[in-house]
Tab-separated table of C-alpha atoms in Angstrom:
chain	number	residue	atom	x	y	z
A	1	MET	CA	-1.872	21.546	-29.871
A	2	ALA	CA	-1.844	23.465	-26.558
A	3	ALA	CA	-5.511	24.227	-26.761
A	4	ARG	CA	-6.201	20.534	-27.381
A	5	HIS	CA	-4.196	19.298	-24.465
A	6	ASN	CA	-6.098	21.869	-22.356
A	7	ARG	CA	-9.475	20.236	-23.464
A	8	GLU	CA	-8.000	16.807	-22.613
A	9	ARG	CA	-6.963	17.370	-19.150
A	10	PRO	CA	-10.436	18.123	-17.907
A	11	ALA	CA	-11.627	15.047	-19.406
A	12	GLN	CA	-9.295	12.894	-17.979
A	13	ALA	CA	-9.681	14.643	-14.479
A	14	VAL	CA	-13.591	13.977	-14.704
A	15	ALA	CA	-12.875	10.425	-15.789
A	16	ASP	CA	-10.464	9.662	-12.721
A	17	SER	CA	-12.921	11.430	-10.540
A	18	ASP	CA	-15.647	9.098	-11.931
A	19	ALA	CA	-13.478	6.312	-11.106
A	20	ASP	CA	-13.035	7.320	-7.568
A	21	PHE	CA	-16.741	7.357	-6.707
A	22	TYR	CA	-17.772	4.639	-4.077
A	23	VAL	CA	-20.888	3.754	-5.495
A	24	PRO	CA	-20.731	1.429	-8.563
A	25	ASP	CA	-21.806	2.664	-12.297
A	26	LEU	CA	-25.542	1.849	-12.401
A	27	CYS	CA	-25.517	2.336	-15.803
A	28	ARG	CA	-23.876	-1.120	-16.306
A	29	VAL	CA	-26.209	-4.052	-16.676
A	30	ARG	CA	-24.004	-6.158	-13.920
A	31	ALA	CA	-24.284	-3.645	-11.326
A	32	VAL	CA	-28.240	-3.292	-12.170
A	33	PHE	CA	-28.412	-7.127	-12.335
A	34	LEU	CA	-26.585	-7.570	-8.680
A	35	LEU	CA	-29.140	-5.065	-7.152
A	36	VAL	CA	-31.981	-6.821	-8.777
A	37	VAL	CA	-30.824	-10.313	-7.547
A	38	THR	CA	-29.895	-8.905	-4.086
A	39	SER	CA	-33.250	-7.135	-3.741
A	40	GLU	CA	-35.470	-10.197	-4.601
A	41	LEU	CA	-33.593	-12.334	-2.112
A	42	LEU	CA	-34.561	-9.857	0.462
A	43	VAL	CA	-38.387	-9.761	-0.840
A	44	LEU	CA	-38.103	-13.748	-0.546
A	45	VAL	CA	-36.881	-13.646	3.222
A	46	LEU	CA	-39.756	-11.029	3.982
A	47	SER	CA	-42.199	-13.304	2.289
A	48	ILE	CA	-40.978	-16.153	4.378
A	49	VAL	CA	-41.134	-14.204	7.531
A	50	GLN	CA	-44.658	-12.752	6.706
A	51	ALA	CA	-46.201	-16.347	6.105
A	52	GLU	CA	-48.036	-17.886	8.725
A	53	SER	CA	-49.289	-21.099	7.821
A	54	HIS	CA	-47.006	-21.807	4.661
A	55	TRP	CA	-43.348	-21.518	3.871
A	56	ILE	CA	-44.141	-18.583	1.806
A	57	ASP	CA	-47.089	-16.275	1.209
A	58	TRP	CA	-46.957	-16.154	-2.884
A	59	ASN	CA	-49.470	-13.288	-3.135
A	60	TYR	CA	-47.287	-11.434	-0.749
A	61	PHE	CA	-44.271	-12.331	-2.737
A	62	GLY	CA	-45.658	-11.312	-5.997
A	63	LEU	CA	-47.018	-7.994	-4.843
A	64	LEU	CA	-43.985	-7.175	-2.753
A	65	SER	CA	-41.690	-8.196	-5.814
A	66	LEU	CA	-43.276	-6.016	-8.159
A	67	PHE	CA	-42.991	-2.968	-5.792
A	68	VAL	CA	-39.476	-3.518	-4.970
A	69	GLN	CA	-38.177	-4.329	-8.364
A	70	TRP	CA	-40.042	-1.158	-9.637
A	71	THR	CA	-38.370	1.043	-6.728
A	72	VAL	CA	-34.985	-0.543	-7.511
A	73	LEU	CA	-34.808	-0.110	-11.000
A	74	THR	CA	-36.435	3.479	-11.285
A	75	SER	CA	-33.952	4.405	-8.436
A	76	ALA	CA	-31.049	2.878	-10.407
A	77	ALA	CA	-32.245	4.870	-13.372
A	78	LEU	CA	-32.226	8.083	-11.611
A	79	ILE	CA	-28.906	7.771	-10.129
A	80	CYS	CA	-26.947	6.580	-13.505
A	81	PRO	CA	-27.043	10.066	-15.294
A	82	MET	CA	-26.052	11.797	-12.015
A	83	ARG	CA	-23.248	9.516	-11.142
A	84	ARG	CA	-20.408	12.026	-12.645
A	85	TRP	CA	-22.257	14.938	-10.695
A	86	LEU	CA	-22.214	12.945	-7.473
A	87	SER	CA	-18.654	11.851	-7.877
A	88	ARG	CA	-17.656	15.594	-7.410
A	89	LEU	CA	-19.670	15.662	-4.110
A	90	THR	CA	-18.211	14.748	-0.733
A	91	VAL	CA	-19.234	11.005	0.407
A	92	THR	CA	-21.782	12.813	2.915
A	93	ARG	CA	-23.327	15.141	0.400
A	94	ALA	CA	-23.403	12.225	-2.124
A	95	THR	CA	-24.821	9.568	0.105
A	96	THR	CA	-27.421	12.396	1.145
A	97	VAL	CA	-28.537	12.945	-2.382
A	98	ILE	CA	-28.835	9.078	-3.202
A	99	VAL	CA	-30.716	8.420	-0.082
A	100	THR	CA	-32.899	11.376	-0.980
A	101	ILE	CA	-33.804	10.149	-4.503
A	102	VAL	CA	-34.520	6.472	-3.145
A	103	MET	CA	-36.939	7.849	-0.517
A	104	LEU	CA	-38.846	10.141	-2.721
A	105	ASP	CA	-38.897	6.870	-5.179
A	106	VAL	CA	-40.329	4.813	-2.748
A	107	LEU	CA	-42.914	7.398	-1.560
A	108	ALA	CA	-44.222	8.064	-4.889
A	109	PHE	CA	-44.567	4.393	-5.549
A	110	SER	CA	-46.085	3.848	-2.145
A	111	LEU	CA	-48.823	6.223	-2.608
A	112	PHE	CA	-49.418	4.951	-6.322
A	113	ALA	CA	-49.925	1.395	-4.964
A	114	ASP	CA	-52.192	2.362	-1.761
A	115	SER	CA	-54.301	4.433	-4.165
A	116	VAL	CA	-54.717	1.388	-6.371
A	117	LEU	CA	-55.158	-1.114	-3.637
A	118	HIS	CA	-56.661	1.187	-0.901
A	119	PRO	CA	-58.751	3.814	-2.666
A	120	GLN	CA	-59.988	5.366	0.624
A	121	PRO	CA	-56.717	5.240	2.717
A	122	GLY	CA	-56.859	5.586	6.280
A	123	LEU	CA	-54.658	5.839	9.188
A	124	GLU	CA	-53.378	2.083	8.719
A	125	ALA	CA	-52.627	2.764	5.236
A	126	TRP	CA	-50.233	5.836	5.990
A	127	GLN	CA	-48.632	3.600	8.759
A	128	GLY	CA	-47.978	1.011	5.874
A	129	VAL	CA	-46.301	4.118	3.502
A	130	ALA	CA	-44.246	4.928	6.741
A	131	LYS	CA	-43.233	1.306	7.559
A	132	LYS	CA	-42.014	1.148	3.772
A	133	LEU	CA	-40.107	4.258	3.847
A	134	LEU	CA	-38.405	3.154	7.172
A	135	LEU	CA	-37.284	0.003	5.682
A	136	ALA	CA	-36.352	1.674	2.448
A	137	LEU	CA	-34.134	3.996	4.445
A	138	LEU	CA	-32.414	1.234	6.407
A	139	ILE	CA	-31.842	-0.953	3.329
A	140	THR	CA	-30.310	1.763	1.290
A	141	LEU	CA	-27.706	2.989	4.322
A	142	MET	CA	-26.780	-0.742	4.391
A	143	VAL	CA	-26.055	-1.254	0.730
A	144	LEU	CA	-24.226	2.067	0.367
A	145	ARG	CA	-22.424	1.114	3.759
A	146	TYR	CA	-21.357	-2.066	1.689
A	147	PHE	CA	-20.454	-0.273	-1.457
A	148	TYR	CA	-18.396	2.082	0.641
A	149	LEU	CA	-16.533	-0.809	2.708
A	150	GLN	CA	-16.075	-2.493	-0.712
A	151	PHE	CA	-14.524	0.519	-2.607
A	152	GLN	CA	-12.025	1.225	0.389
A	153	TRP	CA	-10.944	-2.576	0.261
A	154	GLN	CA	-10.355	-1.991	-3.333
A	155	GLN	CA	-8.464	0.831	-2.862
A	156	GLN	CA	-6.412	-0.495	-0.341
A	157	ARG	CA	-5.580	-3.717	-2.620
A	158	GLU	CA	-4.831	-1.649	-5.475
A	159	SER	CA	-2.154	0.306	-3.240
A	160	GLU	CA	-0.823	-3.265	-1.955
A	161	MET	CA	-0.467	-4.464	-5.512
A	162	GLN	CA	1.364	-1.118	-6.461
A	163	ALA	CA	3.916	-1.681	-3.699
A	164	ARG	CA	4.395	-5.186	-4.635
A	165	LEU	CA	5.175	-4.619	-8.210
A	166	THR	CA	7.553	-2.140	-7.151
A	167	ALA	CA	9.365	-4.618	-5.213
A	168	LEU	CA	9.269	-6.971	-7.829
A	169	GLN	CA	10.622	-4.513	-10.311
A	170	ALA	CA	13.538	-3.711	-8.126
A	171	ARG	CA	14.275	-7.324	-7.745
A	172	ILE	CA	14.488	-7.722	-11.594
A	173	HIS	CA	16.970	-4.746	-12.064
A	174	PRO	CA	20.140	-5.872	-10.126
A	175	HIS	CA	19.686	-9.205	-11.550
A	176	PHE	CA	19.896	-7.732	-15.241
A	177	LEU	CA	22.358	-5.048	-14.081
A	178	PHE	CA	24.892	-7.724	-12.961
A	179	ASN	CA	24.701	-10.250	-15.723
A	180	SER	CA	25.199	-7.514	-18.183
A	181	MET	CA	28.277	-5.860	-16.456
A	182	ASN	CA	29.856	-9.389	-16.362
A	183	THR	CA	29.235	-9.681	-20.030
A	184	ILE	CA	31.048	-6.413	-20.561
A	185	ALA	CA	33.991	-7.546	-18.016
A	186	SER	CA	34.606	-10.497	-19.960
A	187	LEU	CA	35.219	-8.220	-23.292
A	188	ILE	CA	37.284	-5.623	-21.794
A	189	VAL	CA	40.962	-7.478	-21.984
A	190	VAL	CA	39.767	-9.596	-25.078
A	191	ASN	CA	38.256	-6.663	-27.178
A	192	PRO	CA	38.295	-3.281	-25.897
A	193	GLU	CA	36.292	-1.725	-28.726
A	194	ARG	CA	33.559	-4.311	-28.428
A	195	ALA	CA	33.547	-3.682	-24.810
A	196	GLU	CA	32.865	0.020	-25.479
A	197	ASP	CA	30.261	-0.775	-28.102
A	198	ALA	CA	28.632	-2.798	-25.174
A	199	VAL	CA	28.810	-0.177	-22.843
A	200	LEU	CA	26.954	1.959	-25.429
A	201	ASP	CA	24.350	-0.464	-25.852
A	202	LEU	CA	23.988	-1.110	-22.069
A	203	SER	CA	23.397	2.807	-21.592
A	204	GLU	CA	20.932	2.756	-24.250
A	205	LEU	CA	19.369	-0.189	-22.817
A	206	PHE	CA	19.108	1.506	-19.407
A	207	ARG	CA	17.939	4.759	-20.505
A	208	ALA	CA	14.811	2.724	-22.617
A	209	SER	CA	14.300	0.688	-19.235
A	210	LEU	CA	14.547	3.438	-16.632
A	211	ARG	CA	12.567	6.210	-18.777
A	212	ASN	CA	9.338	4.254	-18.537
A	213	GLY	CA	7.756	4.238	-15.033
A	214	ASP	CA	4.612	2.619	-16.413
A	215	ARG	CA	3.314	-0.433	-15.125
A	216	LEU	CA	2.493	-1.488	-18.695
A	217	ILE	CA	4.424	-0.679	-21.826
A	218	PRO	CA	3.845	-1.569	-25.453
A	219	LEU	CA	5.288	-4.936	-26.955
A	220	SER	CA	7.480	-3.355	-29.431
A	221	ALA	CA	9.242	-1.332	-26.510
A	222	GLU	CA	9.825	-4.799	-24.656
A	223	LEU	CA	11.095	-6.404	-27.936
A	224	ASP	CA	13.544	-3.443	-28.257
A	225	LEU	CA	14.937	-3.646	-24.857
A	226	CYS	CA	15.348	-7.655	-25.779
A	227	LYS	CA	17.204	-6.892	-28.943
A	228	ARG	CA	19.362	-4.334	-27.411
A	229	TYR	CA	20.288	-6.815	-24.531
A	230	LEU	CA	20.920	-9.452	-26.971
A	231	ALA	CA	23.054	-7.365	-29.066
A	232	ILE	CA	25.402	-7.422	-26.137
A	233	GLU	CA	25.501	-11.168	-25.787
A	234	LYS	CA	25.924	-11.679	-29.481
A	235	LEU	CA	29.337	-9.631	-28.923
A	236	ARG	CA	30.543	-12.370	-26.055
A	237	LEU	CA	29.147	-15.592	-27.654
A	238	GLU	CA	29.620	-14.752	-31.503
A	239	ASP	CA	28.624	-17.851	-33.764
A	240	ARG	CA	27.721	-19.648	-30.753
A	241	LEU	CA	24.405	-17.670	-30.386
A	242	THR	CA	21.898	-18.145	-32.959
A	243	LEU	CA	18.530	-15.824	-32.871
A	244	GLU	CA	15.047	-16.501	-34.426
A	245	TRP	CA	12.304	-13.851	-34.471
A	246	HIS	CA	8.803	-14.791	-35.107
A	247	ILE	CA	6.710	-11.629	-34.151
A	248	GLU	CA	3.093	-11.341	-35.916
A	249	ASP	CA	2.176	-8.226	-37.318
A	250	GLY	CA	-0.357	-6.012	-35.300
A	251	LEU	CA	1.004	-6.952	-31.923
A	252	GLU	CA	3.157	-3.712	-31.361
A	253	GLN	CA	0.897	-2.025	-28.806
A	254	GLN	CA	0.053	-5.165	-26.890
A	255	ALA	CA	0.335	-4.213	-23.314
A	256	ILE	CA	3.217	-5.852	-21.284
A	257	PRO	CA	5.010	-5.156	-17.866
A	258	PRO	CA	8.208	-3.847	-18.430
A	259	LEU	CA	11.254	-6.195	-17.932
A	260	THR	CA	9.070	-9.184	-18.618
A	261	LEU	CA	10.499	-10.997	-21.723
A	262	GLN	CA	14.129	-9.693	-21.201
A	263	PRO	CA	14.742	-11.911	-18.020
A	264	LEU	CA	13.197	-14.995	-19.801
A	265	VAL	CA	15.589	-13.992	-22.617
A	266	GLU	CA	18.562	-13.709	-20.373
A	267	ASN	CA	17.894	-17.217	-18.624
A	268	ALA	CA	17.826	-18.659	-22.069
A	269	ILE	CA	21.092	-17.348	-22.807
A	270	TYR	CA	22.656	-18.332	-19.555
A	271	HIS	CA	20.900	-21.864	-18.743
A	272	GLY	CA	20.560	-22.762	-22.476
A	273	ILE	CA	23.235	-21.156	-24.570
A	274	GLN	CA	26.312	-20.527	-22.259
A	275	PRO	CA	27.107	-23.958	-20.790
A	276	ARG	CA	27.138	-25.424	-24.346
A	277	PRO	CA	30.405	-25.883	-26.087
A	278	ASN	CA	28.497	-25.366	-29.607
A	279	GLY	CA	26.049	-22.927	-28.221
A	280	GLY	CA	22.433	-22.930	-29.832
A	281	THR	CA	19.363	-21.163	-31.054
A	282	VAL	CA	17.259	-19.132	-29.214
A	283	LYS	CA	13.795	-18.488	-30.559
A	284	VAL	CA	11.301	-15.674	-29.779
A	285	GLU	CA	7.640	-16.000	-30.819
A	286	ALA	CA	4.622	-13.898	-30.575
A	287	TYR	CA	1.282	-14.398	-31.780
A	288	ARG	CA	-2.509	-13.821	-31.284
A	289	LYS	CA	-4.956	-16.346	-31.001
A	290	GLY	CA	-8.658	-15.200	-30.255
A	291	PRO	CA	-8.799	-13.218	-26.986
A	292	SER	CA	-5.206	-14.073	-25.936
A	293	VAL	CA	-1.626	-13.144	-27.009
A	294	TYR	CA	1.050	-15.737	-26.757
A	295	LEU	CA	4.686	-14.857	-26.104
A	296	MET	CA	7.278	-17.871	-26.198
A	297	VAL	CA	10.944	-18.272	-25.586
A	298	GLN	CA	12.742	-21.396	-26.625
A	299	ASN	CA	16.266	-22.332	-25.990
A	300	PRO	CA	18.190	-25.803	-25.928
A	301	ARG	CA	17.212	-27.696	-22.618
A	302	PRO	CA	19.817	-27.519	-20.181
A	303	ASP	CA	21.531	-30.421	-18.834
A	304	SER	CA	20.102	-31.846	-15.874
A	305	ASP	CA	23.387	-31.682	-13.804
A	306	GLN	CA	24.168	-28.275	-14.113
A	307	GLY	CA	22.779	-27.330	-10.563
A	308	SER	CA	19.334	-26.124	-9.285
A	309	HIS	CA	19.149	-23.016	-11.589
A	310	GLU	CA	17.929	-21.051	-8.726
A	311	GLY	CA	18.305	-17.723	-10.761
A	312	ASN	CA	16.015	-19.095	-13.477
A	313	ARG	CA	13.218	-20.177	-10.907
A	314	MET	CA	13.341	-16.526	-9.238
A	315	ALA	CA	12.963	-14.856	-12.308
A	316	LEU	CA	9.815	-16.981	-13.273
A	317	ALA	CA	8.384	-16.521	-10.032
A	318	ASN	CA	8.816	-12.939	-10.051
A	319	ILE	CA	7.323	-12.699	-13.634
A	320	GLN	CA	4.573	-15.037	-12.715
A	321	SER	CA	3.475	-12.646	-9.794
A	322	ARG	CA	3.610	-9.352	-11.476
A	323	LEU	CA	1.360	-10.973	-14.337
A	324	HIS	CA	-1.033	-12.248	-11.742
A	325	ALA	CA	-1.170	-8.760	-10.065
A	326	LEU	CA	-1.885	-6.866	-13.274
A	327	PHE	CA	-3.820	-8.916	-15.255
A	328	GLY	CA	-5.257	-11.597	-12.805
A	329	GLU	CA	-6.330	-15.226	-13.738
A	330	PRO	CA	-6.285	-14.456	-17.615
A	331	ALA	CA	-2.421	-14.118	-17.671
A	332	VAL	CA	-0.661	-17.663	-17.499
A	333	LEU	CA	2.991	-18.676	-17.371
A	334	LYS	CA	4.211	-22.036	-18.204
A	335	HIS	CA	7.390	-23.649	-19.061
A	336	SER	CA	8.037	-26.950	-20.666
A	337	HIS	CA	10.583	-29.375	-21.942
A	338	GLN	CA	10.215	-31.464	-25.258
A	339	ASN	CA	12.576	-32.869	-27.489
A	340	ASP	CA	15.506	-31.105	-25.744
A	341	ILE	CA	14.239	-27.746	-26.126
A	342	TYR	CA	12.989	-25.793	-23.006
A	343	THR	CA	10.032	-23.405	-23.838
A	344	VAL	CA	8.577	-20.602	-21.370
A	345	THR	CA	5.075	-19.488	-22.592
A	346	LEU	CA	3.214	-16.321	-21.751
A	347	ARG	CA	-0.547	-15.696	-22.155
A	348	LEU	CA	-1.800	-12.324	-21.820
A	349	PRO	CA	-5.092	-11.106	-22.388
A	350	TRP	CA	-5.114	-8.898	-25.738
A	351	GLN	CA	-5.184	-5.006	-24.724
A	352	THR	CA	-3.370	-2.336	-25.742
A	353	ALA	CA	-1.248	-0.134	-23.635
A	354	SER	CA	-2.108	3.495	-23.426
A	355	GLY	CA	0.419	6.571	-23.090
A	356	ASN	CA	-0.265	6.387	-18.994
A	357	GLY	CA	0.748	3.067	-18.536
A	358	LYS	CA	-2.895	1.809	-17.926
A	359	PRO	CA	-4.666	-0.810	-20.286
A	360	ALA	CA	-6.447	1.322	-22.944
A	361	THR	CA	-10.336	1.419	-22.584
A	362	GLY	CA	-12.256	-0.517	-24.720
A	363	SER	CA	-9.425	-2.491	-26.499
A	364	LYS	CA	-10.599	-5.767	-28.134
């Protein structure tokens, strides 16, 4: 096992280093497509500038497009397998290597093109090669500079997102703690033994919650957190609280931010069950539909004259901010009233949580 662990650590280190490289992965179709489109737009601009009597010199446009696309595609093909090695170099050295590869590629194609178009090259032909090399150098440096600034912006954005997630997580923990302690306090006088059991459940609950510092956890862990919390509430509410669980099989490893469902279940108790003399039913449902996983928490609709439910809106806003920061637009939080039932629905992209708190690669 130790040997296996030692083999996995360098692989993980290489993957992290590869991800920290400022040049995008040119082995991917999207990156190459963007390079091709950008270079073709540049060719179009140069063709318009070159034209004298018309808007565009189509002959010049065709030849230049052929030359530029060949150099772009071959340069990308050469840099693609070298990316892992380049990621271990400093930014200056990696940039120097990339520029050298592009310049040699442009020189080779320039000499080949001139040998076809100008079988007897003269001084003018060599000047044309020099112009191509100078233009290629300037464009390559500009593109690499753009990649570097984009990479720095992405790194800063991720740091700000992590700080925001930490702040939002800190706002949820006290809300959960205070309400749980109120539940225990209400049981101390009435039933000390049950209060003791509730303290034990709370300790297990916080141990499970604070033990995991990951940004994403498996859905099974979050559901276990909810069940421990509801066990405490069941002691206080007894027959007034009815629980229904409808969890589809195969969703145990679905990635979800910690303390996402628990605040929703807590709001269902405090706003939908506690104010009602006869209590009600809290229903928790999870199922997968296509590329998305849907999580629903339902409870009886709160009376309209119970106040503004500021805590409910704060919890929903916090969860929505965390989901948007982690998953982007595919994650959606909605709440609705229908037939005296209040429903909160979460839509998450289907992906599994790995051991390091990040989405597992290649999950489908």
